[in-house]
């Protein structure tokens, strides 16, 4: 179930409502309406409440403590044991087995430190889920202390993971200095336990991947923390009573007339991660996302970098139109199979529509396009920018990955010389429908505008004399400061492609297999012929675990000016710091690369073209090397 959409509710209100579903409603908190017997996971609710406990009234604090104590009674630990995975050379792939089982229990508790002392079904479920998480996700080292509780006859399974900061005194309460405390309360129903425990152990994996940093864990968006755990739990445990609820939230949302916000989501991001899995390596994507846990935008770029241009399709599956092709469906264990409601619109003369999807958000639209009454022909035009997919009956799917202009004709749109004004596959006999899936980018919104105009055969923009028509010329190489002056940001996909084409280690080096890139690479041209380049935490996610992910920071200065062949770059001076996850783990200092490491030659020439606030580098000739100049940049500001 879900709370009714109410913008006045805070995250604390929602957490209190979620926890209240396990007992009596918490005073002053909204009531969570449940679908059947589905209960929300406890991790998010308890963590949010603990972080904001000073905002609770005494009555609310007492009610919270009573519910938590009823689920995980401090003096009624049924069984406890340790699960420890040691990090080794296979830590990022398929490390096997457990080490450290049967650690000694504290003297103040019964000596139940071995998994053999647990209820067999529960023990096997917990150990099996832990092993499955490790097999799926790989390293780093996991050290988990497990406590189980008898949940009576409620018929529910409740679990929570508590990440322990290295300075947390609770580590001393359990042998082996564990990083995570996993508490499982089991009643008469245990069918869902594999998925639930896999969900909670995934939280421990995430916490460990984040360096046991409680502050970073708390700041990382719930769409990552809960969404990843929900999807990992589905992969390992299959269908549980929770999955349908979470998938329903992804496909349904709180308000059928509003966009679905990834950055505002939690467990319902299960569908987002399923779509990532459908088009890329889900484990690599999960790791990259956690390693980029500095902002929602950086994590979005890391999560989607393996998709390439297919990122446009992320939201299209929520239309659930399998007859259109696989990209138009989104599915997983427990999904209701229903489409996300699309917002209806009608476009008529002098009533165009403007639609958008915020950064990270998804929105579906069904747009009825009506011809102009009395007109022999009507031109329908869709313009915009950003990510998404649009579809019309007469045209193939149109993925959107930048600025676009698409046209259709309703009726007859034939020029005086008998040529059609639009291609034959864009002609509709009458009113028609456009289906649009819009997807906001990492930090930018996506837009779509649709309008209709009466076709005018005398309009030179609609009909040009074919005999006089010339092919559209290629953009001329920029030869002066006009249009170049300013700051340009390299597109992440272009950075990744650049490193696959050129190696900083020399022409004889093996190719670099790059899965994706994040961070900012900025190129600035200033008046007077000076310029600079800044690498700000540019991270390359490599498909080579022996190297690890590379992070580059630094910058440099140069002179520039127009030349006969393009833009000449001279006086190049720079210093870059290069490190990797392997360096960090091994305590190796970052590698420094400077202009002294580049073969001398004095000048580099860039063959460039400018169009629509984009700078395209078509060729690089000279000493600076291809590795410094991705092929696509976007003007900033």
XYZ file of C-alpha atoms in Angstrom:
637
model
C 0.000 0.000 0.000
C 0.972 3.639 -0.027
C 0.103 6.840 1.733
C -2.235 9.084 -0.177
C -0.308 11.776 -2.028
C 0.049 14.663 0.392
C 2.748 17.281 -0.097
C 2.430 18.287 3.563
C 3.836 14.949 4.748
C 7.512 14.933 5.725
C 9.876 11.975 5.449
C 9.512 11.565 9.217
C 5.706 11.359 8.865
C 6.088 8.587 6.290
C 8.614 6.696 8.439
C 6.316 6.869 11.487
C 3.428 5.610 9.374
C 5.524 2.719 8.063
C 6.629 1.708 11.546
C 3.098 2.135 12.866
C 1.936 -0.536 10.423
C 3.650 -3.075 12.724
C 1.575 -2.111 15.745
C -0.823 0.549 16.947
C -0.745 3.812 14.983
C 1.841 6.225 16.353
C 0.187 9.326 17.880
C 0.153 12.286 15.502
C 1.345 10.223 12.520
C -0.706 9.342 9.429
C -2.116 5.853 9.071
C -0.570 3.665 6.378
C -3.274 1.856 4.443
C -2.010 -1.612 3.543
C -2.706 -3.842 0.555
C -3.712 -7.127 2.175
C -1.048 -8.327 4.586
C 1.916 -6.547 2.985
C 4.140 -4.764 5.496
C 6.855 -2.245 4.634
C 10.515 -3.023 5.257
C 11.791 -1.659 8.549
C 15.264 -0.461 7.540
C 14.264 2.908 6.126
C 11.616 3.655 8.738
C 13.789 2.940 11.777
C 16.830 4.714 10.323
C 14.860 7.848 9.483
C 13.282 7.921 12.936
C 16.635 7.412 14.691
C 18.153 10.283 12.729
C 15.300 12.626 13.695
C 14.443 11.304 17.129
C 14.786 14.756 18.705
C 11.729 15.846 16.681
C 9.464 13.259 18.320
C 7.144 14.024 21.179
C 7.603 11.940 24.326
C 4.423 10.060 23.443
C 5.693 9.280 19.922
C 9.110 8.191 21.215
C 7.456 5.796 23.643
C 5.243 4.339 20.905
C 8.258 3.883 18.578
C 10.269 2.078 21.266
C 7.325 -0.160 22.105
C 6.886 -1.296 18.484
C 10.603 -1.951 17.946
C 10.824 -3.839 21.244
C 7.789 -5.938 20.325
C 9.488 -7.042 17.100
C 13.069 -7.336 18.341
C 12.772 -7.833 22.137
C 16.177 -7.139 23.661
C 15.958 -10.024 26.141
C 14.478 -12.654 23.799
C 17.178 -13.414 21.273
C 16.261 -16.835 19.953
C 19.486 -17.561 18.077
C 22.578 -15.594 17.135
C 25.530 -16.437 14.944
C 28.142 -14.789 12.739
C 28.551 -14.777 8.982
C 31.929 -13.587 7.724
C 33.117 -13.404 4.134
C 36.820 -12.705 3.913
C 37.954 -10.416 1.080
C 40.402 -12.082 -1.281
C 41.509 -11.918 -4.896
C 38.045 -13.059 -5.982
C 36.272 -10.554 -3.764
C 34.665 -8.739 -6.694
C 33.414 -11.874 -8.415
C 32.680 -15.252 -6.913
C 34.261 -15.567 -3.473
C 32.934 -18.770 -1.995
C 31.855 -19.963 1.402
C 31.960 -18.527 4.875
C 34.735 -17.989 7.328
C 34.362 -17.412 11.038
C 31.096 -19.230 11.646
C 30.649 -20.230 15.267
C 32.307 -17.236 16.892
C 32.007 -17.285 20.673
C 28.875 -15.681 22.081
C 29.128 -13.045 24.830
C 29.049 -14.650 28.281
C 25.930 -12.666 29.137
C 23.956 -14.558 26.507
C 23.273 -18.238 25.907
C 26.081 -19.872 23.915
C 24.170 -19.944 20.625
C 26.902 -18.599 18.380
C 26.798 -21.433 15.855
C 24.325 -21.593 12.973
C 23.769 -25.226 13.978
C 21.909 -24.004 17.069
C 19.310 -22.120 15.001
C 16.022 -23.407 13.716
C 17.117 -25.392 10.618
C 14.712 -23.724 8.207
C 15.605 -20.237 9.416
C 19.332 -20.995 9.574
C 19.368 -22.354 6.026
C 17.351 -19.402 4.757
C 19.702 -16.830 6.307
C 22.902 -18.608 5.266
C 21.512 -19.314 1.797
C 20.518 -15.685 1.303
C 23.919 -14.475 2.524
C 25.730 -16.815 0.170
C 23.486 -15.769 -2.719
C 24.156 -12.077 -2.089
C 27.890 -12.682 -2.000
C 27.744 -14.818 -5.154
C 25.697 -12.160 -6.962
C 27.439 -9.005 -5.797
C 30.953 -10.128 -4.862
C 33.192 -8.246 -2.415
C 34.033 -6.401 -0.289
C 34.476 -8.320 2.973
C 31.238 -8.862 4.871
C 31.103 -9.402 8.635
C 27.529 -9.783 9.883
C 26.190 -10.691 13.304
C 22.767 -12.312 13.005
C 20.087 -12.300 15.685
C 16.760 -14.094 15.282
C 13.545 -13.585 17.230
C 10.324 -15.516 17.652
C 7.641 -13.302 16.170
C 4.816 -15.354 17.615
C 1.795 -16.143 15.478
C 1.587 -12.921 13.473
C 2.532 -14.782 10.314
C 4.966 -12.079 9.249
C 8.684 -11.809 8.635
C 10.394 -8.600 9.704
C 14.036 -7.786 9.228
C 16.385 -4.863 9.608
C 20.048 -4.199 8.997
C 22.006 -1.885 11.287
C 25.301 -0.609 9.895
C 27.927 -0.119 12.608
C 30.409 2.729 12.222
C 34.001 1.662 13.059
C 33.740 3.730 16.251
C 30.296 2.410 17.223
C 30.428 0.957 20.749
C 27.837 -1.660 19.777
C 30.591 -3.508 17.932
C 31.945 -4.501 21.338
C 28.643 -6.168 22.227
C 29.163 -8.856 19.594
C 32.199 -11.054 18.965
C 34.295 -10.560 15.871
C 33.806 -6.764 15.679
C 30.971 -7.014 13.106
C 30.215 -4.310 10.546
C 26.491 -5.030 10.442
C 23.840 -6.311 12.808
C 21.079 -8.272 11.070
C 17.921 -8.834 13.088
C 15.246 -11.221 11.829
C 11.873 -11.729 13.458
C 9.969 -14.735 12.133
C 6.417 -15.857 12.778
C 4.469 -18.774 11.370
C 4.933 -17.682 7.747
C 8.445 -18.071 6.365
C 7.820 -18.351 2.614
C 9.155 -14.835 2.005
C 12.255 -15.104 4.113
C 14.816 -15.683 1.320
C 13.906 -12.447 -0.441
C 13.615 -10.442 2.756
C 16.949 -11.585 4.193
C 18.654 -11.077 0.826
C 17.267 -7.516 0.872
C 18.733 -6.841 4.319
C 22.102 -8.444 3.598
C 22.314 -6.335 0.440
C 22.097 -3.329 2.771
C 25.170 -4.626 4.606
C 26.961 -5.067 1.278
C 26.066 -1.467 0.380
C 27.202 -0.145 3.761
C 30.524 -1.928 3.412
C 30.930 -0.704 -0.189
C 30.422 2.842 1.131
C 33.410 2.401 3.417
C 31.381 1.824 6.625
C 30.620 5.559 6.493
C 27.326 6.052 8.344
C 27.114 9.686 7.232
C 27.517 8.766 3.558
C 25.039 5.910 3.990
C 22.470 8.309 5.433
C 23.010 10.831 2.609
C 22.702 8.290 -0.203
C 19.256 8.436 -1.785
C 16.661 5.812 -0.896
C 16.235 5.093 -4.631
C 19.721 3.584 -4.429
C 19.723 2.092 -0.915
C 16.222 0.607 -0.934
C 15.823 0.234 -4.697
C 18.976 -1.857 -5.096
C 18.108 -4.006 -2.082
C 14.559 -4.537 -3.338
C 15.814 -5.701 -6.729
C 18.599 -7.890 -5.317
C 16.018 -9.470 -3.003
C 13.831 -10.191 -6.032
C 16.705 -11.736 -8.001
C 17.600 -14.013 -5.091
C 14.288 -14.683 -3.365
C 11.853 -14.382 -6.254
C 8.286 -13.412 -5.476
C 7.449 -12.124 -1.998
C 4.414 -10.277 -0.703
C 6.490 -7.102 -0.817
C 7.406 -7.191 -4.486
C 3.937 -6.539 -5.841
C 3.565 -3.541 -3.569
C 6.888 -2.062 -4.670
C 6.326 -2.797 -8.357
C 2.880 -1.282 -8.003
C 4.465 1.906 -6.709
C 6.839 2.008 -9.685
C 4.135 1.424 -12.266
C 1.304 3.213 -10.521
C 2.869 6.036 -8.510
C 0.973 8.121 -5.978
C -0.715 10.413 -8.494
C -1.653 9.206 -12.003
C -1.390 12.777 -13.282
C 2.137 13.364 -11.957
C 5.542 12.197 -13.089
C 7.290 9.382 -11.245
C 10.344 10.791 -9.489
C 13.364 8.494 -9.266
C 15.142 10.766 -6.812
C 12.027 10.852 -4.620
C 11.457 7.105 -4.752
C 12.433 4.327 -2.386
C 11.466 0.646 -2.643
C 9.467 1.444 -5.786
C 12.790 2.061 -7.599
C 12.816 -1.745 -7.978
C 11.476 -1.158 -11.497
C 14.266 1.279 -12.336
C 16.929 -1.289 -11.399
C 15.087 -3.987 -13.350
C 15.298 -1.758 -16.433
C 19.016 -1.188 -15.797
C 19.433 -4.984 -15.604
C 17.564 -5.435 -18.889
C 20.142 -3.379 -20.781
C 23.458 -3.656 -18.917
C 25.449 -5.496 -16.245
C 23.355 -4.910 -13.127
C 26.129 -5.764 -10.662
C 28.604 -3.399 -12.325
C 25.907 -0.714 -12.362
C 25.152 -1.173 -8.651
C 28.843 -0.952 -7.755
C 29.423 2.131 -9.926
C 26.418 3.870 -8.425
C 27.587 3.386 -4.838
C 31.110 4.439 -5.780
C 29.633 7.702 -7.146
C 27.584 8.409 -3.997
C 28.108 12.168 -3.961
C 24.849 13.362 -5.538
C 21.737 11.975 -7.206
C 22.952 13.223 -10.575
C 26.358 11.550 -10.281
C 24.736 8.283 -9.199
C 22.217 8.457 -12.072
C 25.051 8.858 -14.590
C 26.929 5.963 -13.003
C 23.854 3.702 -12.948
C 22.955 4.381 -16.583
C 26.429 4.660 -18.120
C 26.372 1.043 -19.263
C 23.219 1.623 -21.334
C 24.704 4.036 -23.867
C 21.999 5.552 -26.068
C 19.522 2.947 -24.797
C 19.135 5.100 -21.677
C 16.325 6.803 -23.637
C 14.209 3.667 -23.133
C 14.390 3.570 -19.305
C 10.835 4.747 -18.729
C 9.186 3.402 -21.898
C 8.591 -0.043 -20.416
C 5.953 1.341 -18.067
C 3.571 1.594 -21.050
C 3.425 -2.247 -20.879
C 2.819 -2.598 -24.612
C 4.638 -5.807 -25.457
C 3.145 -5.836 -28.959
C 5.303 -2.779 -29.733
C 8.535 -4.573 -28.804
C 10.529 -5.534 -25.726
C 11.523 -1.976 -24.897
C 7.904 -1.150 -24.139
C 7.489 -3.547 -21.200
C 8.792 -3.541 -17.629
C 8.469 -6.709 -15.608
C 9.740 -8.598 -12.593
C 8.590 -11.040 -9.935
C 5.357 -9.686 -8.501
C 4.771 -6.867 -10.980
C 1.049 -6.300 -11.578
C 1.544 -6.086 -15.351
C -0.470 -2.901 -15.527
C 0.758 0.223 -17.331
C 1.671 3.439 -15.592
C -1.216 5.853 -16.256
C -0.373 8.184 -19.122
C -1.381 11.837 -18.985
C -3.928 12.582 -21.753
C -3.601 15.650 -23.985
C -5.215 16.978 -27.146
C -3.472 19.236 -29.636
C -5.662 21.436 -31.832
C -5.091 24.643 -33.775
C -3.722 27.447 -31.567
C -3.537 25.058 -28.605
C -0.095 23.490 -28.580
C 1.123 21.631 -25.512
C 4.429 21.803 -23.621
C 5.457 18.819 -21.476
C 8.503 18.057 -19.362
C 10.091 15.525 -17.024
C 12.300 16.774 -14.195
C 15.831 15.469 -13.627
C 15.650 11.737 -12.942
C 11.863 11.663 -13.395
C 9.710 9.641 -15.791
C 6.376 10.636 -17.316
C 4.079 8.978 -19.851
C 1.831 10.934 -22.200
C -0.878 10.083 -24.733
C -1.334 12.970 -27.149
C -4.271 13.134 -29.565
C -3.283 15.288 -32.551
C -6.232 16.741 -34.449
C -6.166 18.094 -37.971
C -7.298 21.679 -38.575
C -10.939 21.811 -39.704
C -11.302 22.716 -43.368
C -7.573 22.409 -44.080
C -6.442 20.157 -46.906
C -3.391 19.296 -44.886
C -2.121 19.838 -41.331
C 1.520 19.716 -40.262
C 2.059 18.368 -36.729
C 5.450 19.227 -35.258
C 7.093 17.732 -32.164
C 10.164 19.537 -30.843
C 12.161 19.333 -27.652
C 15.330 18.108 -26.032
C 16.462 15.480 -23.577
C 15.753 11.768 -23.231
C 12.789 9.540 -24.014
C 10.944 7.720 -26.789
C 8.003 8.843 -28.913
C 5.810 6.701 -31.145
C 3.083 7.320 -33.695
C 1.077 4.820 -35.815
C 2.819 5.679 -39.089
C 6.399 5.929 -37.791
C 8.922 3.670 -36.165
C 9.924 4.261 -32.551
C 11.884 7.488 -32.186
C 14.386 7.389 -29.279
C 15.359 10.868 -28.105
C 18.897 11.584 -26.935
C 19.236 15.321 -27.528
C 17.496 18.095 -29.433
C 14.934 16.880 -31.971
C 12.346 18.042 -34.535
C 9.827 15.550 -35.921
C 6.962 16.259 -38.345
C 3.820 14.480 -39.533
C 1.100 15.344 -42.044
C -2.631 14.885 -41.501
C -4.453 14.729 -44.842
C -2.583 15.884 -47.944
C 0.683 17.824 -47.762
C 1.913 17.883 -51.368
C 4.070 20.657 -52.778
C 3.325 22.379 -56.109
C 5.906 20.228 -57.900
C 4.149 17.084 -56.691
C 6.690 16.102 -54.023
C 5.468 15.304 -50.492
C 6.304 17.800 -47.752
C 6.999 14.963 -45.316
C 8.128 11.358 -45.868
C 5.421 8.889 -46.793
C 5.732 7.086 -43.440
C 4.805 10.319 -41.665
C 1.414 10.810 -43.360
C -1.759 10.148 -41.327
C -5.202 9.926 -42.878
C -6.841 11.657 -39.932
C -6.420 12.510 -36.277
C -3.736 10.355 -34.693
C -2.049 9.539 -31.384
C 1.506 10.187 -30.230
C 2.707 8.129 -27.277
C 5.593 9.724 -25.438
C 7.833 8.450 -22.636
C 9.879 11.339 -21.250
C 12.897 10.754 -19.022
C 14.707 13.493 -17.146
C 18.501 13.322 -17.298
C 20.976 13.230 -14.435
C 20.576 16.931 -13.666
C 18.501 18.321 -16.555
C 14.840 18.099 -17.480
C 13.555 16.752 -20.793
C 10.963 18.667 -22.813
C 8.430 17.976 -25.541
C 6.289 20.512 -27.397
C 3.627 19.502 -29.949
C 1.744 21.919 -32.217
C -0.298 21.856 -35.440
C -0.279 24.316 -38.353
C -2.199 24.416 -41.616
C -0.069 23.174 -44.482
C 0.787 25.994 -46.888
C 2.328 24.834 -50.182
C 3.578 28.370 -50.821
C 5.554 28.436 -47.589
C 9.241 28.147 -48.563
C 9.974 26.341 -45.306
C 7.418 23.665 -46.197
C 8.086 23.389 -49.933
C 11.351 24.310 -51.574
C 11.998 24.041 -55.302
C 13.691 20.660 -55.495
C 15.763 21.749 -58.504
C 17.221 24.593 -56.476
C 17.505 22.648 -53.235
C 21.061 21.992 -52.166
C 22.241 19.534 -49.539
C 22.566 21.097 -46.127
C 26.227 22.079 -45.799
C 28.385 20.611 -43.085
C 29.132 23.106 -40.308
C 32.217 25.098 -41.197
C 35.229 24.679 -38.928
C 35.198 27.421 -36.337
C 37.931 29.863 -37.302
C 37.677 32.623 -34.749
C 36.597 33.359 -31.212
C 32.921 33.846 -32.084
C 31.015 30.868 -30.762
C 34.041 29.244 -29.133
C 34.574 31.622 -26.244
C 33.073 30.207 -23.076
C 33.117 26.924 -21.156
C 32.244 23.568 -22.672
C 31.501 20.312 -20.825
C 32.453 16.985 -22.374
C 29.589 14.488 -22.517
C 30.248 11.395 -20.335
C 29.673 8.947 -23.215
C 32.205 10.885 -25.314
C 34.778 10.675 -22.510
C 34.308 6.908 -22.284
C 34.570 6.515 -26.060
C 37.687 8.700 -26.161
C 39.559 6.461 -23.722
C 38.564 3.378 -25.665
C 40.123 4.921 -28.776
C 43.324 6.308 -27.236
C 45.615 5.239 -24.397
C 47.539 7.541 -22.055
C 50.054 4.705 -21.806
C 51.165 4.853 -25.448
C 50.154 3.563 -28.835
C 51.400 0.058 -28.086
C 49.224 -0.382 -24.981
C 46.266 -2.711 -24.899
C 42.870 -1.094 -25.571
C 41.014 0.270 -22.540
C 37.611 -1.383 -22.089
C 35.463 1.397 -20.593
C 31.940 0.710 -19.322
C 31.124 4.372 -18.669
C 32.284 7.664 -17.212
C 31.110 10.326 -14.757
C 32.418 13.673 -13.539
C 33.146 17.003 -15.219
C 35.713 17.630 -17.950
C 35.544 21.353 -18.762
C 37.250 23.168 -21.645
C 37.335 26.991 -21.571
C 38.286 29.315 -24.430
C 38.960 32.871 -23.315
C 39.326 36.101 -25.228
C 42.885 37.000 -26.039
C 43.875 33.467 -27.065
C 44.211 31.799 -23.660
C 42.356 28.731 -22.435
C 42.160 26.084 -19.742
C 40.981 22.540 -19.136
C 39.762 21.156 -15.790
C 39.258 17.490 -14.876
C 36.980 17.350 -11.837
C 36.778 13.803 -10.423
C 36.350 12.252 -13.869
C 35.827 8.559 -13.118
C 36.232 5.830 -15.724
C 34.434 2.589 -14.936
C 36.589 -0.117 -16.503
C 35.680 -3.685 -17.362
C 39.042 -4.802 -16.008
C 39.044 -5.595 -12.304
C 42.844 -5.868 -12.291
C 43.022 -2.116 -12.910
C 39.926 -0.969 -11.045
C 38.023 2.242 -11.730
C 40.220 5.238 -12.610
C 39.624 8.742 -11.237
C 41.347 11.744 -12.855
C 41.584 15.248 -11.369
C 43.626 18.308 -12.248
C 43.938 20.607 -15.223
C 46.106 22.917 -17.248
C 46.422 25.961 -19.486
C 47.048 26.512 -23.184
C 47.085 29.111 -25.906
C 44.735 28.927 -28.877
C 43.897 30.580 -32.160
C 42.504 29.925 -35.632
C 44.673 28.192 -38.202
C 44.405 27.040 -41.787
C 43.281 23.536 -40.763
C 41.267 24.352 -37.635
C 41.974 25.522 -34.084
C 45.622 25.516 -33.036
C 46.418 24.633 -29.417
C 49.867 25.774 -28.276
C 51.872 26.172 -25.060
C 50.102 23.208 -23.462
C 50.852 22.888 -19.713
C 48.988 20.541 -17.367
C 49.182 18.270 -14.336
C 46.744 15.411 -13.724
C 46.393 13.110 -10.725
C 45.283 9.581 -11.633
C 44.234 7.023 -9.054
C 42.165 3.857 -9.008
C 40.157 1.770 -6.587
C 43.045 -0.730 -6.651
C 45.504 2.037 -5.699
C 43.305 3.066 -2.782
C 42.923 -0.484 -1.480
C 46.682 -1.069 -1.746
C 47.632 2.301 -0.235
C 49.409 3.409 -3.445
C 49.807 7.133 -4.038
C 48.072 8.608 -7.101
C 49.997 8.701 -10.375
C 50.862 12.207 -11.652
C 50.895 12.879 -15.401
C 52.167 16.240 -16.711
C 52.863 17.877 -20.044
C 56.430 16.603 -19.693
C 55.076 13.083 -20.303
C 53.595 14.046 -23.694
C 55.873 13.797 -26.748
C 56.981 17.257 -27.788
C 55.680 18.728 -30.995
C 54.680 22.218 -30.043
C 51.195 22.369 -31.487
C 47.952 20.447 -31.706
C 45.269 21.225 -34.292
C 41.602 20.552 -33.595
C 39.187 20.150 -36.504
C 35.904 21.275 -34.969
C 32.338 22.178 -35.891
C 29.737 24.198 -33.980
C 25.981 23.587 -33.999
C 23.186 24.204 -31.469
C 25.471 24.931 -28.504
C 27.456 21.816 -29.272
C 31.128 21.591 -30.116
C 32.093 18.552 -32.178
C 35.785 17.648 -32.359
C 36.165 15.819 -35.663
C 39.895 15.377 -35.603
C 42.991 15.924 -33.451
C 46.466 16.211 -34.932
C 49.528 16.919 -32.828
C 51.286 16.402 -29.534
C 48.442 16.930 -27.052
C 46.928 13.653 -28.158
C 43.430 12.371 -28.811
C 43.038 11.455 -25.140
C 42.534 15.086 -24.113
C 39.693 15.920 -26.508
C 36.422 13.933 -26.486
C 34.391 14.404 -29.647
C 31.255 16.011 -28.148
C 31.019 19.047 -25.829
C 28.018 21.093 -24.684
C 28.173 24.837 -23.977
C 27.680 25.770 -20.316
C 25.797 28.815 -19.018
